[in-house]
mmCIF file with all atom_site columns, C-alpha atoms in Angstrom:
data_model
loop_
_atom_site.group_PDB
_atom_site.id
_atom_site.type_symbol
_atom_site.label_atom_id
_atom_site.label_alt_id
_atom_site.label_comp_id
_atom_site.label_asym_id
_atom_site.label_entity_id
_atom_site.label_seq_id
_atom_site.pdbx_PDB_ins_code
_atom_site.Cartn_x
_atom_site.Cartn_y
_atom_site.Cartn_z
_atom_site.occupancy
_atom_site.B_iso_or_equiv
_atom_site.pdbx_formal_charge
_atom_site.auth_seq_id
_atom_site.auth_comp_id
_atom_site.auth_asym_id
_atom_site.auth_atom_id
_atom_site.pdbx_PDB_model_num
ATOM 1   C CA . ASN A 1 1   ? 44.593 -39.095 -47.203 1.00 73.00 ? 1   ASN A CA 1
ATOM 2   C CA . ALA A 1 2   ? 44.867 -36.120 -44.918 1.00 81.00 ? 2   ALA A CA 1
ATOM 3   C CA . GLY A 1 3   ? 41.649 -34.463 -46.008 1.00 94.00 ? 3   GLY A CA 1
ATOM 4   C CA . VAL A 1 4   ? 41.579 -30.736 -45.242 1.00 97.00 ? 4   VAL A CA 1
ATOM 5   C CA . THR A 1 5   ? 44.643 -29.295 -43.414 1.00 97.00 ? 5   THR A CA 1
ATOM 6   C CA . GLN A 1 6   ? 44.958 -25.918 -41.874 1.00 98.00 ? 6   GLN A CA 1
ATOM 7   C CA . THR A 1 7   ? 47.933 -24.055 -40.495 1.00 97.00 ? 7   THR A CA 1
ATOM 8   C CA . PRO A 1 8   ? 48.624 -22.572 -37.960 1.00 97.00 ? 8   PRO A CA 1
ATOM 9   C CA . LYS A 1 9   ? 46.303 -23.898 -35.390 1.00 97.00 ? 9   LYS A CA 1
ATOM 10  C CA . PHE A 1 10  ? 46.553 -20.750 -33.194 1.00 97.00 ? 10  PHE A CA 1
ATOM 11  C CA . GLN A 1 11  ? 47.940 -17.400 -33.858 1.00 97.00 ? 11  GLN A CA 1
ATOM 12  C CA . VAL A 1 12  ? 48.173 -14.074 -31.993 1.00 97.00 ? 12  VAL A CA 1
ATOM 13  C CA . LEU A 1 13  ? 48.544 -10.772 -34.114 1.00 97.00 ? 13  LEU A CA 1
ATOM 14  C CA . LYS A 1 14  ? 48.835 -7.311  -33.218 1.00 97.00 ? 14  LYS A CA 1
ATOM 15  C CA . THR A 1 15  ? 46.431 -4.689  -34.815 1.00 98.00 ? 15  THR A CA 1
ATOM 16  C CA . GLY A 1 16  ? 47.806 -3.819  -38.270 1.00 97.00 ? 16  GLY A CA 1
ATOM 17  C CA . GLN A 1 17  ? 49.793 -6.936  -38.864 1.00 97.00 ? 17  GLN A CA 1
ATOM 18  C CA . SER A 1 18  ? 49.173 -9.130  -41.852 1.00 96.00 ? 18  SER A CA 1
ATOM 19  C CA . MET A 1 19  ? 49.257 -12.827 -42.149 1.00 96.00 ? 19  MET A CA 1
ATOM 20  C CA . THR A 1 20  ? 48.133 -15.766 -44.248 1.00 98.00 ? 20  THR A CA 1
ATOM 21  C CA . LEU A 1 21  ? 46.064 -18.661 -42.975 1.00 98.00 ? 21  LEU A CA 1
ATOM 22  C CA . GLN A 1 22  ? 46.940 -21.811 -45.017 1.00 98.00 ? 22  GLN A CA 1
ATOM 23  C CA . CYS A 1 23  ? 44.439 -24.410 -46.229 1.00 98.00 ? 23  CYS A CA 1
ATOM 24  C CA . ALA A 1 24  ? 45.297 -27.471 -48.240 1.00 98.00 ? 24  ALA A CA 1
ATOM 25  C CA . GLN A 1 25  ? 43.184 -30.472 -49.499 1.00 97.00 ? 25  GLN A CA 1
ATOM 26  C CA . ASP A 1 26  ? 44.281 -33.775 -50.986 1.00 95.00 ? 26  ASP A CA 1
ATOM 27  C CA . MET A 1 27  ? 40.792 -34.893 -52.255 1.00 95.00 ? 27  MET A CA 1
ATOM 28  C CA . ASN A 1 28  ? 41.051 -33.210 -55.644 1.00 94.00 ? 28  ASN A CA 1
ATOM 29  C CA . HIS A 1 29  ? 38.012 -31.132 -54.768 1.00 95.00 ? 29  HIS A CA 1
ATOM 30  C CA . GLU A 1 30  ? 36.985 -28.253 -57.013 1.00 94.00 ? 30  GLU A CA 1
ATOM 31  C CA . TYR A 1 31  ? 35.142 -26.310 -54.414 1.00 94.00 ? 31  TYR A CA 1
ATOM 32  C CA . MET A 1 32  ? 36.938 -24.639 -51.511 1.00 95.00 ? 32  MET A CA 1
ATOM 33  C CA . SER A 1 33  ? 35.564 -22.073 -48.982 1.00 96.00 ? 33  SER A CA 1
ATOM 34  C CA . TRP A 1 34  ? 36.667 -20.085 -45.884 1.00 97.00 ? 34  TRP A CA 1
ATOM 35  C CA . TYR A 1 35  ? 34.289 -19.546 -42.971 1.00 97.00 ? 35  TYR A CA 1
ATOM 36  C CA . ARG A 1 36  ? 34.638 -17.749 -39.611 1.00 98.00 ? 36  ARG A CA 1
ATOM 37  C CA . GLN A 1 37  ? 32.911 -18.802 -36.545 1.00 97.00 ? 37  GLN A CA 1
ATOM 38  C CA . ASP A 1 38  ? 32.076 -16.239 -33.916 1.00 95.00 ? 38  ASP A CA 1
ATOM 39  C CA . PRO A 1 39  ? 30.060 -16.930 -30.698 1.00 88.00 ? 39  PRO A CA 1
ATOM 40  C CA . GLY A 1 40  ? 26.344 -16.929 -31.277 1.00 82.00 ? 40  GLY A CA 1
ATOM 41  C CA . MET A 1 41  ? 26.632 -16.406 -34.931 1.00 84.00 ? 41  MET A CA 1
ATOM 42  C CA . GLY A 1 42  ? 27.308 -19.740 -36.419 1.00 88.00 ? 42  GLY A CA 1
ATOM 43  C CA . LEU A 1 43  ? 29.694 -19.849 -39.375 1.00 95.00 ? 43  LEU A CA 1
ATOM 44  C CA . ARG A 1 44  ? 29.735 -17.206 -41.982 1.00 95.00 ? 44  ARG A CA 1
ATOM 45  C CA . LEU A 1 45  ? 31.048 -17.549 -45.454 1.00 94.00 ? 45  LEU A CA 1
ATOM 46  C CA . ILE A 1 46  ? 34.139 -15.177 -46.151 1.00 96.00 ? 46  ILE A CA 1
ATOM 47  C CA . HIS A 1 47  ? 35.334 -16.244 -49.667 1.00 96.00 ? 47  HIS A CA 1
ATOM 48  C CA . TYR A 1 48  ? 34.971 -19.258 -51.825 1.00 94.00 ? 48  TYR A CA 1
ATOM 49  C CA . SER A 1 49  ? 36.369 -20.816 -54.976 1.00 94.00 ? 49  SER A CA 1
ATOM 50  C CA . VAL A 1 50  ? 34.771 -23.095 -57.509 1.00 91.00 ? 50  VAL A CA 1
ATOM 51  C CA . GLY A 1 51  ? 38.132 -23.991 -59.107 1.00 92.00 ? 51  GLY A CA 1
ATOM 52  C CA . ALA A 1 52  ? 41.637 -22.897 -59.683 1.00 93.00 ? 52  ALA A CA 1
ATOM 53  C CA . GLY A 1 53  ? 41.788 -19.346 -60.771 1.00 94.00 ? 53  GLY A CA 1
ATOM 54  C CA . ILE A 1 54  ? 38.133 -18.612 -59.751 1.00 93.00 ? 54  ILE A CA 1
ATOM 55  C CA . THR A 1 55  ? 37.208 -16.932 -56.477 1.00 94.00 ? 55  THR A CA 1
ATOM 56  C CA . ASP A 1 56  ? 34.312 -14.877 -55.251 1.00 92.00 ? 56  ASP A CA 1
ATOM 57  C CA . GLN A 1 57  ? 33.136 -13.144 -52.110 1.00 93.00 ? 57  GLN A CA 1
ATOM 58  C CA . GLY A 1 58  ? 30.927 -14.679 -49.492 1.00 91.00 ? 58  GLY A CA 1
ATOM 59  C CA . GLU A 1 59  ? 28.915 -12.907 -46.770 1.00 91.00 ? 59  GLU A CA 1
ATOM 60  C CA . VAL A 1 60  ? 31.796 -11.256 -44.747 1.00 95.00 ? 60  VAL A CA 1
ATOM 61  C CA . PRO A 1 61  ? 34.661 -10.520 -47.182 1.00 96.00 ? 61  PRO A CA 1
ATOM 62  C CA . ASN A 1 62  ? 35.980 -7.230  -46.021 1.00 96.00 ? 62  ASN A CA 1
ATOM 63  C CA . GLY A 1 63  ? 39.463 -7.239  -44.770 1.00 96.00 ? 63  GLY A CA 1
ATOM 64  C CA . TYR A 1 64  ? 40.336 -10.596 -46.505 1.00 97.00 ? 64  TYR A CA 1
ATOM 65  C CA . ASN A 1 65  ? 41.950 -11.616 -49.710 1.00 97.00 ? 65  ASN A CA 1
ATOM 66  C CA . VAL A 1 66  ? 42.090 -15.099 -51.407 1.00 97.00 ? 66  VAL A CA 1
ATOM 67  C CA . SER A 1 67  ? 43.571 -16.545 -54.493 1.00 96.00 ? 67  SER A CA 1
ATOM 68  C CA . ARG A 1 68  ? 43.509 -20.167 -55.861 1.00 96.00 ? 68  ARG A CA 1
ATOM 69  C CA . SER A 1 69  ? 46.520 -20.880 -58.057 1.00 96.00 ? 69  SER A CA 1
ATOM 70  C CA . THR A 1 70  ? 46.252 -24.634 -57.499 1.00 96.00 ? 70  THR A CA 1
ATOM 71  C CA . THR A 1 71  ? 43.453 -27.110 -56.921 1.00 96.00 ? 71  THR A CA 1
ATOM 72  C CA . GLU A 1 72  ? 45.015 -28.209 -53.688 1.00 97.00 ? 72  GLU A CA 1
ATOM 73  C CA . ASP A 1 73  ? 45.595 -24.873 -51.849 1.00 97.00 ? 73  ASP A CA 1
ATOM 74  C CA . PHE A 1 74  ? 43.456 -21.993 -50.897 1.00 98.00 ? 74  PHE A CA 1
ATOM 75  C CA . PRO A 1 75  ? 45.187 -19.406 -48.640 1.00 98.00 ? 75  PRO A CA 1
ATOM 76  C CA . LEU A 1 76  ? 43.286 -16.680 -46.779 1.00 98.00 ? 76  LEU A CA 1
ATOM 77  C CA . ARG A 1 77  ? 45.129 -13.402 -46.315 1.00 98.00 ? 77  ARG A CA 1
ATOM 78  C CA . LEU A 1 78  ? 44.515 -10.793 -43.697 1.00 97.00 ? 78  LEU A CA 1
ATOM 79  C CA . LEU A 1 79  ? 45.829 -7.557  -45.037 1.00 92.00 ? 79  LEU A CA 1
ATOM 80  C CA . SER A 1 80  ? 45.774 -5.414  -41.901 1.00 97.00 ? 80  SER A CA 1
ATOM 81  C CA . ALA A 1 81  ? 44.448 -7.255  -38.806 1.00 97.00 ? 81  ALA A CA 1
ATOM 82  C CA . ALA A 1 82  ? 41.860 -5.816  -36.730 1.00 97.00 ? 82  ALA A CA 1
ATOM 83  C CA . PRO A 1 83  ? 40.362 -6.958  -33.202 1.00 97.00 ? 83  PRO A CA 1
ATOM 84  C CA . SER A 1 84  ? 37.031 -7.617  -35.174 1.00 97.00 ? 84  SER A CA 1
ATOM 85  C CA . GLN A 1 85  ? 38.840 -10.427 -37.040 1.00 97.00 ? 85  GLN A CA 1
ATOM 86  C CA . THR A 1 86  ? 39.451 -12.275 -33.748 1.00 98.00 ? 86  THR A CA 1
ATOM 87  C CA . SER A 1 87  ? 37.731 -15.566 -34.600 1.00 98.00 ? 87  SER A CA 1
ATOM 88  C CA . VAL A 1 88  ? 37.976 -19.133 -35.396 1.00 98.00 ? 88  VAL A CA 1
ATOM 89  C CA . TYR A 1 89  ? 38.653 -19.798 -39.138 1.00 98.00 ? 89  TYR A CA 1
ATOM 90  C CA . PHE A 1 90  ? 37.525 -22.928 -40.906 1.00 98.00 ? 90  PHE A CA 1
ATOM 91  C CA . CYS A 1 91  ? 38.556 -23.949 -44.426 1.00 98.00 ? 91  CYS A CA 1
ATOM 92  C CA . ALA A 1 92  ? 36.137 -26.516 -46.239 1.00 97.00 ? 92  ALA A CA 1
ATOM 93  C CA . SER A 1 93  ? 36.227 -28.304 -49.569 1.00 96.00 ? 93  SER A CA 1
ATOM 94  C CA . SER A 1 94  ? 33.854 -30.328 -51.567 1.00 94.00 ? 94  SER A CA 1
ATOM 95  C CA . TYR A 1 95  ? 33.776 -32.243 -54.797 1.00 91.00 ? 95  TYR A CA 1
ATOM 96  C CA . SER A 1 96  ? 31.014 -30.015 -56.372 1.00 86.00 ? 96  SER A CA 1
ATOM 97  C CA . TRP A 1 97  ? 28.128 -27.693 -55.536 1.00 82.00 ? 97  TRP A CA 1
ATOM 98  C CA . GLY A 1 98  ? 25.609 -29.229 -53.212 1.00 83.00 ? 98  GLY A CA 1
ATOM 99  C CA . GLU A 1 99  ? 28.012 -32.057 -52.215 1.00 89.00 ? 99  GLU A CA 1
ATOM 100 C CA . THR A 1 100 ? 29.127 -32.386 -48.636 1.00 92.00 ? 100 THR A CA 1
ATOM 101 C CA . GLN A 1 101 ? 31.767 -29.881 -47.490 1.00 94.00 ? 101 GLN A CA 1
ATOM 102 C CA . TYR A 1 102 ? 34.525 -31.267 -45.405 1.00 95.00 ? 102 TYR A CA 1
ATOM 103 C CA . PHE A 1 103 ? 36.082 -28.952 -42.875 1.00 97.00 ? 103 PHE A CA 1
ATOM 104 C CA . GLY A 1 104 ? 39.654 -28.575 -41.668 1.00 97.00 ? 104 GLY A CA 1
ATOM 105 C CA . PRO A 1 105 ? 40.382 -28.403 -37.911 1.00 97.00 ? 105 PRO A CA 1
ATOM 106 C CA . GLY A 1 106 ? 40.254 -24.690 -37.744 1.00 97.00 ? 106 GLY A CA 1
ATOM 107 C CA . THR A 1 107 ? 42.616 -21.760 -36.954 1.00 98.00 ? 107 THR A CA 1
ATOM 108 C CA . ARG A 1 108 ? 42.114 -19.791 -33.719 1.00 97.00 ? 108 ARG A CA 1
ATOM 109 C CA . LEU A 1 109 ? 43.183 -16.188 -34.299 1.00 98.00 ? 109 LEU A CA 1
ATOM 110 C CA . LEU A 1 110 ? 43.415 -13.571 -31.729 1.00 97.00 ? 110 LEU A CA 1
ATOM 111 C CA . VAL A 1 111 ? 44.087 -9.936  -32.679 1.00 97.00 ? 111 VAL A CA 1
ATOM 112 C CA . LEU A 1 112 ? 45.206 -7.599  -29.926 1.00 97.00 ? 112 LEU A CA 1
ATOM 113 C CA . ALA B 2 1   ? 16.634 -14.494 -48.758 1.00 74.00 ? 1   ALA B CA 1
ATOM 114 C CA . GLN B 2 2   ? 18.246 -17.832 -47.593 1.00 86.00 ? 2   GLN B CA 1
ATOM 115 C CA . LYS B 2 3   ? 18.090 -18.360 -43.854 1.00 93.00 ? 3   LYS B CA 1
ATOM 116 C CA . VAL B 2 4   ? 18.411 -20.998 -41.332 1.00 96.00 ? 4   VAL B CA 1
ATOM 117 C CA . THR B 2 5   ? 16.883 -20.691 -37.938 1.00 97.00 ? 5   THR B CA 1
ATOM 118 C CA . GLN B 2 6   ? 17.726 -23.102 -34.934 1.00 97.00 ? 6   GLN B CA 1
ATOM 119 C CA . ALA B 2 7   ? 15.579 -21.544 -32.244 1.00 96.00 ? 7   ALA B CA 1
ATOM 120 C CA . GLN B 2 8   ? 16.941 -23.685 -29.436 1.00 97.00 ? 8   GLN B CA 1
ATOM 121 C CA . THR B 2 9   ? 20.180 -22.084 -28.239 1.00 96.00 ? 9   THR B CA 1
ATOM 122 C CA . GLU B 2 10  ? 20.873 -24.645 -25.574 1.00 97.00 ? 10  GLU B CA 1
ATOM 123 C CA . ILE B 2 11  ? 19.169 -27.976 -24.505 1.00 98.00 ? 11  ILE B CA 1
ATOM 124 C CA . SER B 2 12  ? 20.047 -30.031 -21.418 1.00 98.00 ? 12  SER B CA 1
ATOM 125 C CA . VAL B 2 13  ? 18.895 -33.517 -21.008 1.00 97.00 ? 13  VAL B CA 1
ATOM 126 C CA . VAL B 2 14  ? 19.730 -36.490 -18.860 1.00 97.00 ? 14  VAL B CA 1
ATOM 127 C CA . GLU B 2 15  ? 21.424 -39.474 -20.375 1.00 97.00 ? 15  GLU B CA 1
ATOM 128 C CA . LYS B 2 16  ? 19.055 -41.962 -22.153 1.00 97.00 ? 16  LYS B CA 1
ATOM 129 C CA . GLU B 2 17  ? 16.493 -39.302 -22.750 1.00 98.00 ? 17  GLU B CA 1
ATOM 130 C CA . ASP B 2 18  ? 15.482 -38.599 -26.346 1.00 98.00 ? 18  ASP B CA 1
ATOM 131 C CA . VAL B 2 19  ? 16.052 -35.086 -27.816 1.00 98.00 ? 19  VAL B CA 1
ATOM 132 C CA . THR B 2 20  ? 14.978 -33.234 -30.916 1.00 98.00 ? 20  THR B CA 1
ATOM 133 C CA . LEU B 2 21  ? 16.984 -30.457 -32.442 1.00 98.00 ? 21  LEU B CA 1
ATOM 134 C CA . ASP B 2 22  ? 14.877 -28.035 -34.523 1.00 98.00 ? 22  ASP B CA 1
ATOM 135 C CA . CYS B 2 23  ? 15.841 -26.567 -37.772 1.00 98.00 ? 23  CYS B CA 1
ATOM 136 C CA . VAL B 2 24  ? 13.736 -24.256 -40.040 1.00 98.00 ? 24  VAL B CA 1
ATOM 137 C CA . TYR B 2 25  ? 14.946 -22.923 -43.274 1.00 97.00 ? 25  TYR B CA 1
ATOM 138 C CA . GLU B 2 26  ? 13.955 -20.373 -45.908 1.00 95.00 ? 26  GLU B CA 1
ATOM 139 C CA . THR B 2 27  ? 14.938 -20.525 -49.600 1.00 92.00 ? 27  THR B CA 1
ATOM 140 C CA . ARG B 2 28  ? 13.459 -19.568 -52.954 1.00 88.00 ? 28  ARG B CA 1
ATOM 141 C CA . ASP B 2 29  ? 15.227 -22.269 -54.815 1.00 86.00 ? 29  ASP B CA 1
ATOM 142 C CA . THR B 2 30  ? 13.341 -25.538 -55.698 1.00 86.00 ? 30  THR B CA 1
ATOM 143 C CA . THR B 2 31  ? 16.692 -27.544 -55.625 1.00 87.00 ? 31  THR B CA 1
ATOM 144 C CA . TYR B 2 32  ? 18.835 -27.197 -52.417 1.00 91.00 ? 32  TYR B CA 1
ATOM 145 C CA . TYR B 2 33  ? 20.527 -29.451 -49.939 1.00 92.00 ? 33  TYR B CA 1
ATOM 146 C CA . LEU B 2 34  ? 20.326 -29.561 -46.092 1.00 94.00 ? 34  LEU B CA 1
ATOM 147 C CA . PHE B 2 35  ? 23.092 -30.702 -43.635 1.00 96.00 ? 35  PHE B CA 1
ATOM 148 C CA . TRP B 2 36  ? 23.714 -31.353 -40.120 1.00 97.00 ? 36  TRP B CA 1
ATOM 149 C CA . TYR B 2 37  ? 27.159 -31.077 -38.508 1.00 97.00 ? 37  TYR B CA 1
ATOM 150 C CA . LYS B 2 38  ? 28.238 -31.779 -35.145 1.00 97.00 ? 38  LYS B CA 1
ATOM 151 C CA . GLN B 2 39  ? 30.969 -29.663 -33.343 1.00 97.00 ? 39  GLN B CA 1
ATOM 152 C CA . PRO B 2 40  ? 32.157 -31.521 -30.168 1.00 97.00 ? 40  PRO B CA 1
ATOM 153 C CA . PRO B 2 41  ? 34.131 -29.527 -27.374 1.00 95.00 ? 41  PRO B CA 1
ATOM 154 C CA . SER B 2 42  ? 37.325 -30.312 -29.397 1.00 95.00 ? 42  SER B CA 1
ATOM 155 C CA . GLY B 2 43  ? 36.148 -27.940 -32.017 1.00 95.00 ? 43  GLY B CA 1
ATOM 156 C CA . GLU B 2 44  ? 36.116 -29.821 -35.252 1.00 96.00 ? 44  GLU B CA 1
ATOM 157 C CA . LEU B 2 45  ? 33.087 -29.883 -37.513 1.00 96.00 ? 45  LEU B CA 1
ATOM 158 C CA . VAL B 2 46  ? 31.934 -33.447 -38.103 1.00 96.00 ? 46  VAL B CA 1
ATOM 159 C CA . PHE B 2 47  ? 29.447 -34.086 -41.066 1.00 96.00 ? 47  PHE B CA 1
ATOM 160 C CA . LEU B 2 48  ? 26.360 -36.034 -40.032 1.00 96.00 ? 48  LEU B CA 1
ATOM 161 C CA . ILE B 2 49  ? 23.893 -36.037 -42.838 1.00 94.00 ? 49  ILE B CA 1
ATOM 162 C CA . ARG B 2 50  ? 23.165 -34.438 -46.221 1.00 93.00 ? 50  ARG B CA 1
ATOM 163 C CA . ARG B 2 51  ? 19.625 -34.439 -47.767 1.00 93.00 ? 51  ARG B CA 1
ATOM 164 C CA . ASN B 2 52  ? 18.559 -33.065 -51.070 1.00 90.00 ? 52  ASN B CA 1
ATOM 165 C CA . SER B 2 53  ? 15.157 -31.185 -51.676 1.00 91.00 ? 53  SER B CA 1
ATOM 166 C CA . PHE B 2 54  ? 13.673 -33.890 -53.681 1.00 89.00 ? 54  PHE B CA 1
ATOM 167 C CA . ASP B 2 55  ? 14.043 -36.582 -51.015 1.00 87.00 ? 55  ASP B CA 1
ATOM 168 C CA . GLU B 2 56  ? 11.654 -36.256 -48.275 1.00 85.00 ? 56  GLU B CA 1
ATOM 169 C CA . GLN B 2 57  ? 12.265 -39.694 -46.763 1.00 85.00 ? 57  GLN B CA 1
ATOM 170 C CA . ASN B 2 58  ? 13.214 -39.708 -43.084 1.00 86.00 ? 58  ASN B CA 1
ATOM 171 C CA . GLU B 2 59  ? 16.513 -41.269 -42.398 1.00 87.00 ? 59  GLU B CA 1
ATOM 172 C CA . ILE B 2 60  ? 17.616 -43.283 -39.547 1.00 89.00 ? 60  ILE B CA 1
ATOM 173 C CA . SER B 2 61  ? 21.362 -43.999 -38.617 1.00 90.00 ? 61  SER B CA 1
ATOM 174 C CA . GLY B 2 62  ? 21.737 -45.720 -35.348 1.00 94.00 ? 62  GLY B CA 1
ATOM 175 C CA . ARG B 2 63  ? 20.454 -43.609 -32.577 1.00 95.00 ? 63  ARG B CA 1
ATOM 176 C CA . TYR B 2 64  ? 20.199 -40.503 -34.946 1.00 96.00 ? 64  TYR B CA 1
ATOM 177 C CA . SER B 2 65  ? 17.138 -39.861 -37.157 1.00 95.00 ? 65  SER B CA 1
ATOM 178 C CA . TRP B 2 66  ? 16.158 -36.973 -39.355 1.00 95.00 ? 66  TRP B CA 1
ATOM 179 C CA . ASN B 2 67  ? 12.740 -35.731 -40.319 1.00 95.00 ? 67  ASN B CA 1
ATOM 180 C CA . PHE B 2 68  ? 12.637 -33.559 -43.401 1.00 95.00 ? 68  PHE B CA 1
ATOM 181 C CA . GLN B 2 69  ? 9.156  -31.904 -44.145 1.00 94.00 ? 69  GLN B CA 1
ATOM 182 C CA . LYS B 2 70  ? 9.155  -29.517 -47.086 1.00 93.00 ? 70  LYS B CA 1
ATOM 183 C CA . SER B 2 71  ? 5.648  -28.345 -46.144 1.00 93.00 ? 71  SER B CA 1
ATOM 184 C CA . THR B 2 72  ? 7.031  -26.742 -43.048 1.00 95.00 ? 72  THR B CA 1
ATOM 185 C CA . SER B 2 73  ? 10.530 -26.030 -44.347 1.00 96.00 ? 73  SER B CA 1
ATOM 186 C CA . SER B 2 74  ? 11.903 -28.023 -41.365 1.00 97.00 ? 74  SER B CA 1
ATOM 187 C CA . PHE B 2 75  ? 14.630 -30.535 -41.120 1.00 96.00 ? 75  PHE B CA 1
ATOM 188 C CA . ASN B 2 76  ? 14.643 -31.786 -37.569 1.00 97.00 ? 76  ASN B CA 1
ATOM 189 C CA . PHE B 2 77  ? 17.264 -34.090 -35.867 1.00 97.00 ? 77  PHE B CA 1
ATOM 190 C CA . THR B 2 78  ? 16.463 -36.556 -33.137 1.00 97.00 ? 78  THR B CA 1
ATOM 191 C CA . ILE B 2 79  ? 18.868 -38.413 -30.974 1.00 97.00 ? 79  ILE B CA 1
ATOM 192 C CA . THR B 2 80  ? 17.358 -41.399 -29.177 1.00 97.00 ? 80  THR B CA 1
ATOM 193 C CA . ALA B 2 81  ? 18.628 -42.570 -25.888 1.00 97.00 ? 81  ALA B CA 1
ATOM 194 C CA . SER B 2 82  ? 21.173 -39.659 -25.621 1.00 97.00 ? 82  SER B CA 1
ATOM 195 C CA . GLN B 2 83  ? 24.671 -40.257 -24.333 1.00 97.00 ? 83  GLN B CA 1
ATOM 196 C CA . VAL B 2 84  ? 27.244 -38.019 -22.744 1.00 97.00 ? 84  VAL B CA 1
ATOM 197 C CA . VAL B 2 85  ? 29.307 -38.295 -25.959 1.00 97.00 ? 85  VAL B CA 1
ATOM 198 C CA . ASP B 2 86  ? 26.556 -36.626 -27.858 1.00 97.00 ? 86  ASP B CA 1
ATOM 199 C CA . SER B 2 87  ? 27.256 -33.419 -25.932 1.00 98.00 ? 87  SER B CA 1
ATOM 200 C CA . ALA B 2 88  ? 28.215 -30.835 -28.597 1.00 98.00 ? 88  ALA B CA 1
ATOM 201 C CA . VAL B 2 89  ? 27.010 -27.891 -30.738 1.00 97.00 ? 89  VAL B CA 1
ATOM 202 C CA . TYR B 2 90  ? 24.853 -29.109 -33.662 1.00 98.00 ? 90  TYR B CA 1
ATOM 203 C CA . PHE B 2 91  ? 24.542 -26.923 -36.767 1.00 97.00 ? 91  PHE B CA 1
ATOM 204 C CA . CYS B 2 92  ? 21.925 -27.056 -39.457 1.00 97.00 ? 92  CYS B CA 1
ATOM 205 C CA . ALA B 2 93  ? 23.010 -25.728 -42.840 1.00 96.00 ? 93  ALA B CA 1
ATOM 206 C CA . LEU B 2 94  ? 21.412 -24.908 -46.298 1.00 95.00 ? 94  LEU B CA 1
ATOM 207 C CA . SER B 2 95  ? 23.171 -25.115 -49.649 1.00 91.00 ? 95  SER B CA 1
ATOM 208 C CA . GLU B 2 96  ? 21.663 -23.589 -52.711 1.00 75.00 ? 96  GLU B CA 1
ATOM 209 C CA . THR B 2 97  ? 22.705 -24.603 -56.180 1.00 68.00 ? 97  THR B CA 1
ATOM 210 C CA . GLY B 2 98  ? 23.293 -21.141 -57.513 1.00 63.00 ? 98  GLY B CA 1
ATOM 211 C CA . GLY B 2 99  ? 23.376 -22.692 -61.036 1.00 61.00 ? 99  GLY B CA 1
ATOM 212 C CA . GLY B 2 100 ? 26.433 -24.644 -60.000 1.00 59.00 ? 100 GLY B CA 1
ATOM 213 C CA . ALA B 2 101 ? 28.522 -21.570 -59.741 1.00 63.00 ? 101 ALA B CA 1
ATOM 214 C CA . THR B 2 102 ? 28.517 -21.370 -55.936 1.00 70.00 ? 102 THR B CA 1
ATOM 215 C CA . ASN B 2 103 ? 28.885 -23.602 -52.992 1.00 73.00 ? 103 ASN B CA 1
ATOM 216 C CA . LYS B 2 104 ? 27.725 -21.380 -50.229 1.00 86.00 ? 104 LYS B CA 1
ATOM 217 C CA . LEU B 2 105 ? 26.656 -22.942 -46.906 1.00 91.00 ? 105 LEU B CA 1
ATOM 218 C CA . ILE B 2 106 ? 24.265 -20.930 -44.823 1.00 93.00 ? 106 ILE B CA 1
ATOM 219 C CA . PHE B 2 107 ? 24.463 -22.030 -41.252 1.00 95.00 ? 107 PHE B CA 1
ATOM 220 C CA . GLY B 2 108 ? 22.087 -21.654 -38.303 1.00 96.00 ? 108 GLY B CA 1
ATOM 221 C CA . THR B 2 109 ? 23.468 -20.350 -35.088 1.00 96.00 ? 109 THR B CA 1
ATOM 222 C CA . GLY B 2 110 ? 23.747 -23.796 -33.596 1.00 97.00 ? 110 GLY B CA 1
ATOM 223 C CA . THR B 2 111 ? 22.220 -25.661 -30.694 1.00 97.00 ? 111 THR B CA 1
ATOM 224 C CA . LEU B 2 112 ? 24.286 -26.523 -27.630 1.00 97.00 ? 112 LEU B CA 1
ATOM 225 C CA . LEU B 2 113 ? 23.287 -29.890 -26.435 1.00 98.00 ? 113 LEU B CA 1
ATOM 226 C CA . ALA B 2 114 ? 24.428 -30.912 -22.961 1.00 98.00 ? 114 ALA B CA 1
ATOM 227 C CA . VAL B 2 115 ? 23.740 -34.562 -21.883 1.00 98.00 ? 115 VAL B CA 1
ATOM 228 C CA . GLN B 2 116 ? 24.137 -34.941 -18.185 1.00 97.00 ? 116 GLN B CA 1
ATOM 229 C CA . PRO B 2 117 ? 25.127 -38.517 -16.801 1.00 95.00 ? 117 PRO B CA 1
#
C-alpha cells in the first residue's frame, strides 16, 4: 500500500512551458485534492475532485487544469508556467468529506 | 467566511519544556472537522489528529494533547516535555461539510516550532 504518490519530486521549468504533475493513490479514496504551499501562506487549495469525472475549483485555480478519469489518478496540468507558480505542490486524498486527507510527498516546482 | 488563524509564527523552546500551539477558527457551519498536521524539515505532511465539531472532549496521545473549545472557536495543541524531534511546522486546518460535495481544507499559516537541546 503506497498511499499517495507524486511525480516528479522536483522540476525546473521555463516561463511558458507546460507540464503535468502526477498524483496517484491506491487507497480507493473518492476525494482527491491539489494544494500549493508558499512561504508564510500555509497550503491553499487549487482544485479538488469528489469522484471520477467530477472536479471543481479551489481557492487558487487560475493557470491550472485537472481531470479525473479514474479513481486512482488526479493529474494537475500547468498550461503555461509562470514564475508565480513556483511553489511546492501537494496532492491529497481521503475516503469522503470530513475524513482525514492523506498527503503525498510533494513536488517542488521552480519556474524561471 | 471560513478562516483559520495561527497567530504564533515561530516558537522556540528548550528541550523538556511544555509548549502550546494556538489555533482559532471561523466557520458558519454547525458540522465541521478540525485537524492538526506536522511538517518536519523533510517536508512531508504528517496527520496528527482529527476532531469533529460535536466532540469537545480533550484528547491525549502520549506527549501530545489537544484542547477543543467551541465557545472560543479554538483547537489548541500542547506538547509536553518537548523533544528535538518535535521541531517542525505545525498546521491547523478546518474542513466544512459543504453538503458532502466538497472536501476543502482551510489551513492556517503554520507555527514553526524549534526545540533546542
